[in-house]
């Protein structure tokens, strides 16, 4: 006859709990991404100003460009950056890195605001 089983043999092993990175690593990554995000936002604003000035109609010429003249790749770039930023924020939140997740969340908000501004300029 088989020996009686105890309750511990039938239960599966506990699921592995993902270890949280140290606060020092989290803050270091957040600061590194903050610098990179600031560079991206500054370049985006400079491009916005340069493209906006280039698209401004001359007072002596009739307007020739329309919203349909904007290539699809431009829309992918304008709205792809906020999508990538949001993905980064979710990934860092899943990795249990709160400082980095908040930094990337704020960057996502800045990217969405800039995408709305770009869209308004391109449709004008």
CSV table of C-alpha atoms in Angstrom, one decimal:
chain,number,residue,atom,x,y,z
A,1,UNK,CA,0.0,0.0,0.0
A,2,UNK,CA,1.0,3.5,-0.7
A,3,UNK,CA,1.9,5.8,2.2
A,4,UNK,CA,-0.6,8.5,3.0
A,5,UNK,CA,0.3,11.8,1.4
A,6,UNK,CA,0.5,15.0,3.4
A,7,UNK,CA,-1.0,18.3,2.2
A,8,UNK,CA,2.3,19.8,1.3
A,9,UNK,CA,3.1,17.3,-1.4
A,10,UNK,CA,0.0,18.2,-3.5
A,11,UNK,CA,0.5,22.0,-3.4
A,12,UNK,CA,2.6,23.5,-6.2
A,13,UNK,CA,5.7,25.4,-5.3
A,14,UNK,CA,5.0,29.1,-4.6
A,15,UNK,CA,5.3,31.4,-7.6
A,16,UNK,CA,8.5,33.3,-7.9
A,17,UNK,CA,8.2,36.8,-6.7
A,18,UNK,CA,10.0,39.3,-8.9
A,19,UNK,CA,12.6,41.1,-6.9
A,20,UNK,CA,12.4,44.8,-6.9
A,21,UNK,CA,15.6,46.6,-8.0
A,22,UNK,CA,17.3,48.7,-5.3
A,23,UNK,CA,16.3,52.3,-4.9
A,24,UNK,CA,19.8,53.4,-6.0
A,25,UNK,CA,19.4,51.6,-9.3
A,26,UNK,CA,15.8,53.0,-9.7
A,27,UNK,CA,16.9,56.6,-9.0
A,28,UNK,CA,20.0,56.2,-11.3
A,29,UNK,CA,17.9,54.9,-14.2
A,30,UNK,CA,15.3,57.6,-13.6
A,31,UNK,CA,17.9,60.4,-13.7
A,32,UNK,CA,19.5,59.0,-16.8
A,33,UNK,CA,16.1,58.8,-18.5
A,34,UNK,CA,15.2,62.3,-17.3
A,35,UNK,CA,18.3,63.7,-19.1
A,36,UNK,CA,17.5,61.7,-22.2
A,37,UNK,CA,13.8,62.8,-22.1
A,38,UNK,CA,14.8,66.4,-21.7
A,39,UNK,CA,17.0,66.3,-24.7
A,40,UNK,CA,14.2,64.7,-26.7
A,41,UNK,CA,11.7,67.4,-25.6
A,42,UNK,CA,14.1,70.2,-26.5
A,43,UNK,CA,14.9,68.8,-29.9
A,44,UNK,CA,11.1,68.3,-30.5
A,45,UNK,CA,10.4,71.9,-29.6
A,46,UNK,CA,13.2,73.2,-31.8
A,47,UNK,CA,11.9,71.1,-34.7
A,48,UNK,CA,8.5,72.4,-34.1
A,49,UNK,CA,9.7,76.0,-34.3
A,50,UNK,CA,11.8,75.4,-37.4
A,51,UNK,CA,9.1,73.4,-39.2
A,52,UNK,CA,6.4,75.9,-38.1
A,53,UNK,CA,8.5,78.8,-39.5
A,54,UNK,CA,9.1,76.9,-42.7
A,55,UNK,CA,5.4,76.2,-43.2
A,56,UNK,CA,4.3,79.8,-42.5
A,57,UNK,CA,2.8,81.2,-45.7
A,58,UNK,CA,4.4,84.2,-47.2
A,59,UNK,CA,2.2,87.3,-47.2
A,60,UNK,CA,2.6,87.6,-51.0
A,61,UNK,CA,1.9,84.0,-52.0
A,62,UNK,CA,-1.4,82.1,-51.9
A,63,UNK,CA,-1.5,79.1,-49.5
A,64,UNK,CA,-0.7,75.9,-51.4
A,65,UNK,CA,-0.2,73.2,-48.7
A,66,UNK,CA,-3.1,71.4,-47.1
A,67,UNK,CA,-3.5,68.8,-44.4
A,68,UNK,CA,-3.6,66.0,-46.9
A,69,UNK,CA,-0.1,66.8,-48.0
A,70,UNK,CA,1.4,65.5,-44.8
A,71,UNK,CA,2.9,62.1,-45.3
A,72,UNK,CA,1.8,59.1,-43.2
A,73,UNK,CA,5.3,58.7,-41.8
A,74,UNK,CA,5.1,62.1,-40.2
A,75,UNK,CA,2.0,61.1,-38.4
A,76,UNK,CA,3.6,57.9,-37.3
A,77,UNK,CA,6.6,59.8,-35.9
A,78,UNK,CA,4.4,62.5,-34.2
A,79,UNK,CA,2.1,59.9,-32.5
A,80,UNK,CA,4.6,57.1,-32.2
A,81,UNK,CA,6.8,58.9,-29.6
A,82,UNK,CA,3.9,59.2,-27.1
A,83,UNK,CA,3.1,55.6,-27.7
A,84,UNK,CA,6.7,54.5,-27.0
A,85,UNK,CA,6.9,56.7,-23.9
A,86,UNK,CA,3.7,55.2,-22.5
A,87,UNK,CA,5.1,51.7,-23.2
A,88,UNK,CA,8.2,52.6,-21.3
A,89,UNK,CA,6.2,53.9,-18.4
A,90,UNK,CA,4.2,50.7,-18.2
A,91,UNK,CA,7.3,48.5,-18.5
A,92,UNK,CA,9.1,50.3,-15.7
A,93,UNK,CA,6.0,50.1,-13.5
A,94,UNK,CA,5.8,46.4,-14.1
A,95,UNK,CA,9.5,46.1,-13.2
A,96,UNK,CA,8.5,47.8,-9.9
A,97,UNK,CA,10.7,50.9,-10.4
A,98,UNK,CA,8.5,53.7,-9.0
A,99,UNK,CA,10.8,56.6,-9.6
A,100,UNK,CA,11.5,55.6,-13.2
A,101,UNK,CA,7.9,54.9,-13.9
A,102,UNK,CA,6.8,58.4,-12.6
A,103,UNK,CA,9.6,60.0,-14.7
A,104,UNK,CA,8.5,58.1,-17.8
A,105,UNK,CA,4.8,58.9,-17.0
A,106,UNK,CA,5.6,62.6,-17.0
A,107,UNK,CA,7.6,62.3,-20.2
A,108,UNK,CA,4.5,60.6,-21.7
A,109,UNK,CA,2.3,63.6,-20.8
A,110,UNK,CA,4.9,65.9,-22.3
A,111,UNK,CA,5.0,63.8,-25.5
A,112,UNK,CA,1.2,63.8,-25.8
A,113,UNK,CA,1.1,67.6,-25.3
A,114,UNK,CA,3.7,68.0,-28.0
A,115,UNK,CA,1.9,65.6,-30.3
A,116,UNK,CA,-1.3,67.6,-30.0
A,117,UNK,CA,0.6,70.8,-30.8
A,118,UNK,CA,2.3,69.2,-33.8
A,119,UNK,CA,-1.0,67.9,-35.0
A,120,UNK,CA,-2.6,71.3,-34.8
A,121,UNK,CA,0.3,72.8,-36.7
A,122,UNK,CA,0.3,70.2,-39.4
A,123,UNK,CA,-3.5,70.5,-39.9
A,124,UNK,CA,-3.4,74.3,-39.9
